[in-house]
């Protein structure tokens, strides 16, 4: 059963990557290549929130700029609720809540398979010729961290507002 959940998680992550590429915010940065090809990349902040419950469901939310993408999976079934275009006020509040969790400053944490866990990934854009930075952290679903709880609650509120379904993190 765990291996099936892992396969579904990997498949959903691939779908999230493709879907977010289509709705990603940020600035287009051409790549300097000797062949003259311009593959380019989107240079902007990105945040991934994945809630894993033991032997139950998984919610995936990706935020890129003012776009939010939501997906849900239980066992072998998945429901891609799709993308949401957030208002400026919603975008600002959401990124303030993400920053309040201080993902880069946290220890990596561990996956709590008994209670479940939340994985948080933050991608910061490249600055001054440096490559982009990626931070992956894990927190138990049993956490009492007020910043994470506030962030999760706001993600639930936004999903319910736009998709008429409230995630159960």
CSV table of N, CA and C in Angstrom, one decimal:
chain,number,residue,atom,x,y,z
A,1,UNK,N,0.8,-1.2,0.0
A,1,UNK,CA,0.0,0.0,0.0
A,1,UNK,C,0.9,1.3,0.0
A,2,UNK,N,2.0,1.2,0.8
A,2,UNK,CA,2.9,2.3,0.9
A,2,UNK,C,3.5,2.6,-0.5
A,3,UNK,N,3.9,1.5,-1.2
A,3,UNK,CA,4.5,1.7,-2.5
A,3,UNK,C,3.6,2.3,-3.5
A,4,UNK,N,2.3,1.9,-3.4
A,4,UNK,CA,1.3,2.5,-4.3
A,4,UNK,C,1.2,4.0,-4.0
A,5,UNK,N,1.2,4.4,-2.7
A,5,UNK,CA,1.1,5.8,-2.4
A,5,UNK,C,2.3,6.6,-2.9
A,6,UNK,N,3.5,5.9,-2.8
A,6,UNK,CA,4.7,6.5,-3.4
A,6,UNK,C,4.6,6.7,-4.9
A,7,UNK,N,4.1,5.8,-5.6
A,7,UNK,CA,3.9,5.9,-7.0
A,7,UNK,C,3.0,7.0,-7.4
A,8,UNK,N,1.9,7.1,-6.7
A,8,UNK,CA,0.9,8.1,-6.9
A,8,UNK,C,1.5,9.5,-6.6
A,9,UNK,N,2.3,9.6,-5.5
A,9,UNK,CA,2.9,10.8,-5.1
A,9,UNK,C,3.9,11.3,-6.2
A,10,UNK,N,4.7,10.4,-6.8
A,10,UNK,CA,5.6,10.7,-7.8
A,10,UNK,C,4.9,11.2,-9.1
A,11,UNK,N,3.9,10.4,-9.4
A,11,UNK,CA,3.1,10.8,-10.6
A,11,UNK,C,2.4,12.2,-10.4
A,12,UNK,N,1.9,12.4,-9.3
A,12,UNK,CA,1.3,13.8,-9.0
A,12,UNK,C,2.3,14.9,-9.1
A,13,UNK,N,3.5,14.6,-8.5
A,13,UNK,CA,4.6,15.6,-8.6
A,13,UNK,C,4.9,15.9,-10.0
A,14,UNK,N,5.0,14.9,-10.9
A,14,UNK,CA,5.3,15.2,-12.3
A,14,UNK,C,4.2,16.0,-12.9
A,15,UNK,N,2.9,15.7,-12.6
A,15,UNK,CA,1.8,16.5,-13.2
A,15,UNK,C,1.8,17.9,-12.6
A,16,UNK,N,2.2,18.1,-11.3
A,16,UNK,CA,2.2,19.4,-10.8
A,16,UNK,C,3.3,20.2,-11.5
A,17,UNK,N,4.4,19.6,-11.8
A,17,UNK,CA,5.5,20.3,-12.5
A,17,UNK,C,5.1,20.8,-13.9
A,18,UNK,N,4.4,20.0,-14.6
A,18,UNK,CA,3.9,20.3,-15.9
A,18,UNK,C,2.8,21.4,-15.9
A,19,UNK,N,1.9,21.2,-14.9
A,19,UNK,CA,0.8,22.2,-14.8
A,19,UNK,C,1.3,23.5,-14.4
A,20,UNK,N,2.2,23.5,-13.4
A,20,UNK,CA,2.7,24.8,-12.9
A,20,UNK,C,3.5,25.6,-14.0
A,21,UNK,N,4.2,24.8,-14.8
A,21,UNK,CA,5.0,25.5,-15.9
A,21,UNK,C,4.1,26.3,-16.8
A,22,UNK,N,2.8,25.8,-16.9
A,22,UNK,CA,1.9,26.5,-17.8
A,22,UNK,C,1.3,27.8,-17.1
A,23,UNK,N,1.2,27.8,-15.8
A,23,UNK,CA,0.6,28.9,-15.1
A,23,UNK,C,1.6,29.7,-14.2
A,24,UNK,N,2.9,29.4,-14.4
A,24,UNK,CA,3.8,30.0,-13.5
A,24,UNK,C,4.0,31.5,-13.7
A,25,UNK,N,4.2,32.2,-12.6
A,25,UNK,CA,4.4,33.6,-12.6
A,25,UNK,C,5.9,33.8,-12.5
A,26,UNK,N,6.4,34.9,-12.8
A,26,UNK,CA,7.9,35.2,-12.7
A,26,UNK,C,8.3,35.8,-14.0
A,27,UNK,N,9.6,36.1,-14.1
A,27,UNK,CA,10.1,36.7,-15.3
A,27,UNK,C,10.9,35.7,-16.1
A,28,UNK,N,10.8,35.8,-17.4
A,28,UNK,CA,11.5,34.9,-18.3
A,28,UNK,C,12.9,35.3,-18.4
A,29,UNK,N,13.8,34.3,-18.2
A,29,UNK,CA,15.2,34.6,-18.3
A,29,UNK,C,15.8,33.7,-19.4
A,30,UNK,N,16.3,34.4,-20.5
A,30,UNK,CA,16.9,33.6,-21.5
A,30,UNK,C,18.2,32.9,-21.1
A,31,UNK,N,18.4,31.7,-21.5
A,31,UNK,CA,19.7,31.0,-21.2
A,31,UNK,C,20.7,31.3,-22.2
A,32,UNK,N,21.9,31.6,-21.8
A,32,UNK,CA,23.1,31.8,-22.7
A,32,UNK,C,23.6,30.4,-23.1
A,33,UNK,N,23.4,30.0,-24.3
A,33,UNK,CA,23.9,28.7,-24.7
A,33,UNK,C,24.8,28.9,-25.9
A,34,UNK,N,25.9,28.1,-26.0
A,34,UNK,CA,26.8,28.2,-27.2
A,34,UNK,C,26.1,27.8,-28.4
A,35,UNK,N,25.1,27.0,-28.4
A,35,UNK,CA,24.4,26.5,-29.6
A,35,UNK,C,23.4,27.6,-30.1
A,36,UNK,N,23.2,28.6,-29.3
A,36,UNK,CA,22.2,29.6,-29.8
A,36,UNK,C,20.8,29.3,-29.4
A,37,UNK,N,20.6,28.1,-28.9
A,37,UNK,CA,19.2,27.7,-28.4
A,37,UNK,C,18.9,28.5,-27.2
A,38,UNK,N,17.6,28.9,-27.0
A,38,UNK,CA,17.2,29.7,-25.9
A,38,UNK,C,16.2,28.8,-25.1
A,39,UNK,N,16.6,28.0,-24.2
A,39,UNK,CA,15.7,27.2,-23.5
A,39,UNK,C,15.0,28.0,-22.4
A,40,UNK,N,15.7,29.0,-21.8
A,40,UNK,CA,15.1,29.9,-20.8
A,40,UNK,C,14.6,29.1,-19.6
A,41,UNK,N,14.2,29.9,-18.6
A,41,UNK,CA,13.6,29.4,-17.4
A,41,UNK,C,12.8,30.4,-16.7
A,42,UNK,N,11.9,30.0,-15.9
A,42,UNK,CA,11.1,30.9,-15.1
A,42,UNK,C,11.8,31.2,-13.8
A,43,UNK,N,12.1,32.5,-13.6
A,43,UNK,CA,12.9,32.9,-12.4
A,43,UNK,C,11.9,33.6,-11.4
A,44,UNK,N,11.5,32.8,-10.5
A,44,UNK,CA,10.6,33.4,-9.5
A,44,UNK,C,10.5,32.4,-8.3
A,45,UNK,N,9.8,32.9,-7.3
A,45,UNK,CA,9.6,32.0,-6.1
A,45,UNK,C,8.6,31.0,-6.3
A,46,UNK,N,8.8,29.8,-5.7
A,46,UNK,CA,7.9,28.7,-5.8
A,46,UNK,C,7.8,28.0,-4.4
A,47,UNK,N,6.6,27.6,-4.0
A,47,UNK,CA,6.4,26.9,-2.8
A,47,UNK,C,5.5,25.7,-3.0
A,48,UNK,N,6.0,24.6,-2.4
A,48,UNK,CA,5.2,23.3,-2.5
A,48,UNK,C,4.8,22.9,-1.1
A,49,UNK,N,3.6,22.6,-0.9
A,49,UNK,CA,3.0,22.1,0.4
A,49,UNK,C,2.4,20.8,0.1
A,50,UNK,N,2.9,19.7,0.8
A,50,UNK,CA,2.3,18.4,0.6
A,50,UNK,C,2.0,17.8,1.9
A,51,UNK,N,0.7,17.5,2.1
A,51,UNK,CA,0.3,16.8,3.4
A,51,UNK,C,0.1,15.3,3.2
A,52,UNK,N,0.8,14.6,4.0
A,52,UNK,CA,0.8,13.1,3.9
A,52,UNK,C,0.2,12.5,5.1
A,53,UNK,N,-0.9,11.8,5.0
A,53,UNK,CA,-1.5,11.2,6.1
A,53,UNK,C,-1.3,9.7,6.0
A,54,UNK,N,-1.0,9.0,7.1
A,54,UNK,CA,-0.7,7.6,7.0
A,54,UNK,C,-1.9,6.8,6.5
A,55,UNK,N,-1.7,6.0,5.4
A,55,UNK,CA,-2.8,5.1,4.9
A,55,UNK,C,-4.0,5.9,4.5
A,56,UNK,N,-3.9,7.2,4.2
A,56,UNK,CA,-5.1,7.9,3.9
A,56,UNK,C,-4.9,8.7,2.6
A,57,UNK,N,-5.0,10.0,2.7
A,57,UNK,CA,-5.0,10.9,1.5
A,57,UNK,C,-3.8,11.8,1.5
A,58,UNK,N,-3.6,12.4,0.4
A,58,UNK,CA,-2.5,13.4,0.2
A,58,UNK,C,-3.0,14.6,-0.5
A,59,UNK,N,-2.6,15.7,0.0
A,59,UNK,CA,-3.0,17.0,-0.7
A,59,UNK,C,-1.7,17.6,-1.1
A,60,UNK,N,-1.7,18.1,-2.4
A,60,UNK,CA,-0.5,18.8,-2.9
A,60,UNK,C,-0.9,20.2,-3.3
A,61,UNK,N,-0.2,21.2,-2.9
A,61,UNK,CA,-0.5,22.6,-3.3
A,61,UNK,C,0.8,23.2,-3.7
A,62,UNK,N,0.8,23.9,-4.9
A,62,UNK,CA,2.0,24.6,-5.4
A,62,UNK,C,1.6,26.0,-5.6
A,63,UNK,N,2.5,26.9,-5.1
A,63,UNK,CA,2.2,28.3,-5.3
A,63,UNK,C,3.4,28.9,-6.0
A,64,UNK,N,3.1,29.6,-7.1
A,64,UNK,CA,4.1,30.2,-7.9
A,64,UNK,C,3.6,31.6,-8.2
A,65,UNK,N,4.3,32.6,-7.6
A,65,UNK,CA,3.8,34.0,-7.8
A,65,UNK,C,2.4,34.1,-7.2
A,66,UNK,N,1.4,34.5,-8.1
A,66,UNK,CA,0.0,34.6,-7.7
A,66,UNK,C,-0.8,33.5,-8.1
A,67,UNK,N,-0.2,32.4,-8.6
A,67,UNK,CA,-0.9,31.2,-9.0
A,67,UNK,C,-0.8,30.1,-7.9
A,68,UNK,N,-1.9,29.4,-7.7
A,68,UNK,CA,-1.9,28.3,-6.8
A,68,UNK,C,-2.5,27.1,-7.5
A,69,UNK,N,-1.9,25.9,-7.4
A,69,UNK,CA,-2.4,24.7,-8.0
A,69,UNK,C,-2.6,23.7,-7.0
A,70,UNK,N,-3.8,23.0,-7.0
A,70,UNK,CA,-4.2,22.1,-6.0
A,70,UNK,C,-4.5,20.7,-6.6
A,71,UNK,N,-4.1,19.6,-5.9
A,71,UNK,CA,-4.4,18.3,-6.3
A,71,UNK,C,-4.6,17.4,-5.0
A,72,UNK,N,-5.4,16.4,-5.2
A,72,UNK,CA,-5.8,15.5,-4.0
A,72,UNK,C,-5.6,14.1,-4.5
A,73,UNK,N,-5.1,13.2,-3.7
A,73,UNK,CA,-5.0,11.8,-4.0
A,73,UNK,C,-5.3,10.9,-2.8
A,74,UNK,N,-6.0,9.9,-3.1
A,74,UNK,CA,-6.4,8.9,-2.1
A,74,UNK,C,-6.2,7.5,-2.7
A,75,UNK,N,-5.4,6.7,-2.2
A,75,UNK,CA,-5.1,5.4,-2.7
A,75,UNK,C,-4.6,5.6,-4.2
A,76,UNK,N,-5.3,4.9,-5.2
A,76,UNK,CA,-4.8,5.1,-6.6
A,76,UNK,C,-5.6,6.1,-7.3
A,77,UNK,N,-6.6,6.8,-6.6
A,77,UNK,CA,-7.3,7.8,-7.3
A,77,UNK,C,-6.8,9.2,-7.0
A,78,UNK,N,-6.9,10.1,-8.0
A,78,UNK,CA,-6.4,11.4,-7.8
A,78,UNK,C,-7.4,12.4,-8.4
A,79,UNK,N,-7.5,13.6,-7.9
A,79,UNK,CA,-8.4,14.6,-8.3
A,79,UNK,C,-7.5,15.9,-8.5
A,80,UNK,N,-7.3,16.3,-9.7
A,80,UNK,CA,-6.6,17.6,-9.9
A,80,UNK,C,-7.6,18.7,-9.9
A,81,UNK,N,-7.6,19.4,-8.8
A,81,UNK,CA,-8.6,20.5,-8.7
A,81,UNK,C,-8.2,21.7,-9.6
A,82,UNK,N,-6.9,21.7,-9.9
A,82,UNK,CA,-6.5,22.7,-10.9
A,82,UNK,C,-5.9,24.0,-10.3
A,83,UNK,N,-5.8,25.0,-11.2
A,83,UNK,CA,-5.1,26.2,-10.7
A,83,UNK,C,-6.1,27.3,-10.3
A,84,UNK,N,-5.5,28.2,-9.5
A,84,UNK,CA,-6.3,29.4,-9.0
A,84,UNK,C,-5.4,30.6,-9.2
A,85,UNK,N,-6.1,31.7,-9.7
A,85,UNK,CA,-5.4,32.9,-9.8
A,85,UNK,C,-5.8,33.8,-8.6
A,86,UNK,N,-4.8,34.0,-7.7
A,86,UNK,CA,-5.1,34.7,-6.4
A,86,UNK,C,-5.1,36.2,-6.7
A,87,UNK,N,-5.9,36.9,-5.8
A,87,UNK,CA,-5.9,38.4,-5.9
A,87,UNK,C,-4.5,38.9,-5.3
A,88,UNK,N,-4.3,40.2,-5.5
A,88,UNK,CA,-3.0,40.7,-4.9
A,88,UNK,C,-3.0,40.6,-3.4
A,89,UNK,N,-4.1,40.9,-2.8
A,89,UNK,CA,-4.2,40.8,-1.3
A,89,UNK,C,-4.0,39.4,-0.8
A,90,UNK,N,-4.6,38.4,-1.5
A,90,UNK,CA,-4.4,37.0,-1.2
A,90,UNK,C,-3.0,36.6,-1.4
A,91,UNK,N,-2.4,37.0,-2.5
A,91,UNK,CA,-1.0,36.6,-2.8
A,91,UNK,C,-0.1,37.2,-1.7
A,92,UNK,N,-0.2,38.4,-1.4
A,92,UNK,CA,0.6,39.0,-0.3
A,92,UNK,C,0.5,38.3,1.0
A,93,UNK,N,-0.7,38.1,1.4
A,93,UNK,CA,-0.9,37.4,2.7
A,93,UNK,C,-0.3,36.0,2.7
A,94,UNK,N,-0.5,35.3,1.6
A,94,UNK,CA,0.0,33.9,1.5
A,94,UNK,C,1.5,33.9,1.5
A,95,UNK,N,2.2,34.7,0.8
A,95,UNK,CA,3.6,34.8,0.8
A,95,UNK,C,4.1,35.2,2.2
A,96,UNK,N,3.4,36.1,2.9
A,96,UNK,CA,3.8,36.5,4.2
A,96,UNK,C,3.7,35.4,5.2
A,97,UNK,N,2.7,34.5,5.0
A,97,UNK,CA,2.6,33.3,5.9
A,97,UNK,C,3.7,32.3,5.6
A,98,UNK,N,4.0,32.1,4.3
A,98,UNK,CA,5.1,31.2,3.9
A,98,UNK,C,6.4,31.7,4.5
A,99,UNK,N,6.7,33.0,4.4
A,99,UNK,CA,7.9,33.6,4.9
A,99,UNK,C,7.9,33.4,6.4
A,100,UNK,N,6.8,33.5,7.1
A,100,UNK,CA,6.7,33.4,8.6
A,100,UNK,C,7.2,32.0,9.1
A,101,UNK,N,6.9,31.0,8.2
A,101,UNK,CA,7.4,29.6,8.6
A,101,UNK,C,8.9,29.5,8.6
A,102,UNK,N,9.6,30.4,7.9
A,102,UNK,CA,11.0,30.4,7.8
A,102,UNK,C,11.6,29.1,7.4
A,103,UNK,N,11.2,28.6,6.2
A,103,UNK,CA,11.7,27.3,5.7
A,103,UNK,C,13.2,27.3,5.6
A,104,UNK,N,13.9,28.3,5.1
A,104,UNK,CA,15.4,28.1,5.0
A,104,UNK,C,16.0,28.0,6.4
A,105,UNK,N,15.5,28.6,7.4
A,105,UNK,CA,16.1,28.6,8.7
A,105,UNK,C,15.7,27.4,9.6
A,106,UNK,N,14.9,26.5,9.1
A,106,UNK,CA,14.5,25.4,9.8
A,106,UNK,C,15.4,24.2,9.6
A,107,UNK,N,15.4,23.3,10.6
A,107,UNK,CA,16.1,22.0,10.4
A,107,UNK,C,15.3,21.2,9.4
A,108,UNK,N,16.0,20.3,8.7
A,108,UNK,CA,15.3,19.5,7.7
A,108,UNK,C,14.1,18.7,8.2
A,109,UNK,N,14.2,18.2,9.4
A,109,UNK,CA,13.1,17.4,10.0
A,109,UNK,C,13.1,16.0,9.4
A,110,UNK,N,12.1,15.3,9.9
A,110,UNK,CA,12.0,13.9,9.4
A,110,UNK,C,10.5,13.6,9.1
A,111,UNK,N,10.3,12.6,8.3
A,111,UNK,CA,9.0,12.1,7.9
A,111,UNK,C,8.4,11.3,9.0
A,112,UNK,N,7.3,11.8,9.6
A,112,UNK,CA,6.7,11.1,10.7
A,112,UNK,C,5.6,10.1,10.1
A,113,UNK,N,6.0,8.9,9.8
A,113,UNK,CA,5.1,7.9,9.2
A,113,UNK,C,3.9,7.5,10.0
A,114,UNK,N,4.1,7.6,11.4
A,114,UNK,CA,3.0,7.2,12.3
A,114,UNK,C,1.8,8.2,12.3
A,115,UNK,N,2.1,9.5,12.4
A,115,UNK,CA,1.1,10.5,12.5
A,115,UNK,C,0.9,11.2,11.2
A,116,UNK,N,1.8,11.1,10.3
A,116,UNK,CA,1.8,11.8,9.0
A,116,UNK,C,2.7,13.0,9.1
A,117,UNK,N,2.9,13.6,8.0
A,117,UNK,CA,3.8,14.8,8.0
A,117,UNK,C,3.4,15.7,6.8
A,118,UNK,N,4.0,16.9,6.9
A,118,UNK,CA,3.8,17.9,5.8
A,118,UNK,C,5.2,18.1,5.3
A,119,UNK,N,5.4,18.1,4.0
A,119,UNK,CA,6.6,18.5,3.4
A,119,UNK,C,6.5,19.9,2.8
A,120,UNK,N,7.5,20.7,3.0
A,120,UNK,CA,7.5,22.1,2.6
A,120,UNK,C,8.7,22.3,1.7
A,121,UNK,N,8.5,22.8,0.5
A,121,UNK,CA,9.7,23.0,-0.4
A,121,UNK,C,9.6,24.5,-0.9
A,122,UNK,N,10.6,25.2,-0.7
A,122,UNK,CA,10.7,26.6,-1.2
A,122,UNK,C,11.8,26.7,-2.2
A,123,UNK,N,11.5,27.3,-3.3
A,123,UNK,CA,12.5,27.6,-4.3
A,123,UNK,C,12.7,29.1,-4.4
A,124,UNK,N,13.9,29.6,-4.1
A,124,UNK,CA,14.1,31.0,-4.2
A,124,UNK,C,14.8,31.3,-5.6
A,125,UNK,N,14.5,32.4,-6.2
A,125,UNK,CA,15.1,32.7,-7.6
A,125,UNK,C,16.6,32.9,-7.5
A,126,UNK,N,17.3,32.8,-8.6
A,126,UNK,CA,18.7,33.1,-8.7
A,126,UNK,C,18.9,34.6,-8.5
A,127,UNK,N,20.0,34.9,-7.8
A,127,UNK,CA,20.3,36.3,-7.6
A,127,UNK,C,21.8,36.5,-7.9
A,128,UNK,N,22.1,37.6,-8.6
A,128,UNK,CA,23.5,37.9,-8.9
A,128,UNK,C,24.3,36.9,-9.5
A,129,UNK,N,23.8,36.1,-10.4
A,129,UNK,CA,24.6,35.0,-11.1
A,129,UNK,C,24.6,33.7,-10.3
A,130,UNK,N,24.2,33.7,-9.0
A,130,UNK,CA,24.1,32.5,-8.2
A,130,UNK,C,23.0,31.7,-8.7
A,131,UNK,N,23.1,30.4,-8.5
A,131,UNK,CA,21.9,29.5,-8.9
A,131,UNK,C,20.8,29.7,-7.9
A,132,UNK,N,19.6,29.2,-8.3
A,132,UNK,CA,18.5,29.3,-7.4
A,132,UNK,C,18.7,28.4,-6.2
A,133,UNK,N,18.0,28.7,-5.1
A,133,UNK,CA,18.2,27.9,-3.9
A,133,UNK,C,16.9,27.1,-3.7
A,134,UNK,N,17.0,25.9,-3.2
A,134,UNK,CA,15.9,25.1,-2.9
A,134,UNK,C,16.0,24.5,-1.5
A,135,UNK,N,14.9,24.6,-0.7
A,135,UNK,CA,14.9,24.2,0.6
A,135,UNK,C,13.7,23.2,0.8
A,136,UNK,N,14.0,22.0,1.3
A,136,UNK,CA,13.0,21.0,1.6
A,136,UNK,C,13.0,20.7,3.1
A,137,UNK,N,11.8,20.8,3.7
A,137,UNK,CA,11.7,20.6,5.1
A,137,UNK,C,10.5,19.7,5.4
A,138,UNK,N,10.6,18.9,6.5
A,138,UNK,CA,9.5,18.0,6.9
A,138,UNK,C,9.0,18.4,8.3
A,139,UNK,N,7.7,18.4,8.5
A,139,UNK,CA,7.2,18.7,9.8
A,139,UNK,C,6.0,17.7,10.1
A,140,UNK,N,6.0,17.2,11.3
A,140,UNK,CA,4.9,16.3,11.7
A,140,UNK,C,3.6,17.0,11.7
A,141,UNK,N,2.6,16.2,11.3
A,141,UNK,CA,1.2,16.7,11.4
A,141,UNK,C,0.8,17.0,12.8
A,142,UNK,N,1.5,16.5,13.8
A,142,UNK,CA,1.2,16.7,15.2
A,142,UNK,C,1.8,18.0,15.7
A,143,UNK,N,2.4,18.8,14.8
A,143,UNK,CA,3.1,20.0,15.3
A,143,UNK,C,2.1,21.0,15.9
A,144,UNK,N,2.7,21.8,16.8
A,144,UNK,CA,1.9,22.9,17.4
A,144,UNK,C,2.5,24.2,16.9
A,145,UNK,N,3.3,24.2,15.8
A,145,UNK,CA,3.9,25.4,15.3
A,145,UNK,C,2.8,26.3,14.7
A,146,UNK,N,2.7,27.5,15.4
A,146,UNK,CA,1.6,28.4,15.0
A,146,UNK,C,1.7,28.9,13.6
A,147,UNK,N,2.9,29.2,13.1
A,147,UNK,CA,3.1,29.7,11.8
A,147,UNK,C,2.7,28.7,10.7
A,148,UNK,N,3.0,27.4,10.9
A,148,UNK,CA,2.6,26.4,10.0
A,148,UNK,C,1.1,26.2,10.0
A,149,UNK,N,0.5,26.2,11.2
A,149,UNK,CA,-0.9,26.0,11.4
A,149,UNK,C,-1.6,27.2,10.7
A,150,UNK,N,-1.1,28.4,10.8
A,150,UNK,CA,-1.8,29.6,10.2
A,150,UNK,C,-1.7,29.4,8.6
A,151,UNK,N,-0.5,29.0,8.1
A,151,UNK,CA,-0.3,28.8,6.7
A,151,UNK,C,-1.3,27.7,6.2
A,152,UNK,N,-1.3,26.6,6.9
A,152,UNK,CA,-2.2,25.5,6.4
A,152,UNK,C,-3.6,25.9,6.4
A,153,UNK,N,-4.1,26.6,7.4
A,153,UNK,CA,-5.4,27.1,7.5
A,153,UNK,C,-5.8,28.0,6.4
A,154,UNK,N,-4.8,28.9,6.0
A,154,UNK,CA,-5.1,29.8,4.9
A,154,UNK,C,-5.1,29.1,3.6
A,155,UNK,N,-4.3,28.1,3.4
A,155,UNK,CA,-4.3,27.3,2.2
A,155,UNK,C,-5.7,26.5,2.1
A,156,UNK,N,-6.2,26.0,3.2
A,156,UNK,CA,-7.5,25.4,3.3
A,156,UNK,C,-8.6,26.4,2.9
A,157,UNK,N,-8.5,27.6,3.4
A,157,UNK,CA,-9.5,28.7,3.2
A,157,UNK,C,-9.5,29.0,1.7
A,158,UNK,N,-8.3,29.2,1.1
A,158,UNK,CA,-8.3,29.6,-0.3
A,158,UNK,C,-8.8,28.4,-1.2
A,159,UNK,N,-8.5,27.2,-0.9
A,159,UNK,CA,-8.9,26.1,-1.7
A,159,UNK,C,-10.5,26.0,-1.6
A,160,UNK,N,-11.0,26.1,-0.4
A,160,UNK,CA,-12.4,26.1,-0.2
A,160,UNK,C,-13.1,27.2,-1.0
A,161,UNK,N,-12.6,28.4,-0.9
A,161,UNK,CA,-13.1,29.6,-1.6
A,161,UNK,C,-13.2,29.4,-3.1
A,162,UNK,N,-12.2,28.9,-3.7
A,162,UNK,CA,-12.1,28.8,-5.2
A,162,UNK,C,-12.5,27.4,-5.7
A,163,UNK,N,-12.3,26.4,-5.0
A,163,UNK,CA,-12.6,25.0,-5.5
A,163,UNK,C,-13.8,24.3,-4.7
A,164,UNK,N,-14.3,25.0,-3.8
A,164,UNK,CA,-15.5,24.5,-3.0
A,164,UNK,C,-15.2,23.1,-2.4
A,165,UNK,N,-14.0,22.9,-2.0
A,165,UNK,CA,-13.6,21.7,-1.3
A,165,UNK,C,-12.5,22.1,-0.2
A,166,UNK,N,-12.7,21.7,1.0
A,166,UNK,CA,-11.7,22.0,2.1
A,166,UNK,C,-10.8,20.9,2.3
A,167,UNK,N,-9.5,21.1,2.1
A,167,UNK,CA,-8.5,20.0,2.4
A,167,UNK,C,-8.5,19.6,3.8
A,168,UNK,N,-8.2,18.4,4.1
A,168,UNK,CA,-8.1,17.9,5.4
A,168,UNK,C,-6.6,17.5,5.7
A,169,UNK,N,-5.9,18.5,6.1
A,169,UNK,CA,-4.5,18.3,6.3
A,169,UNK,C,-4.3,17.7,7.7
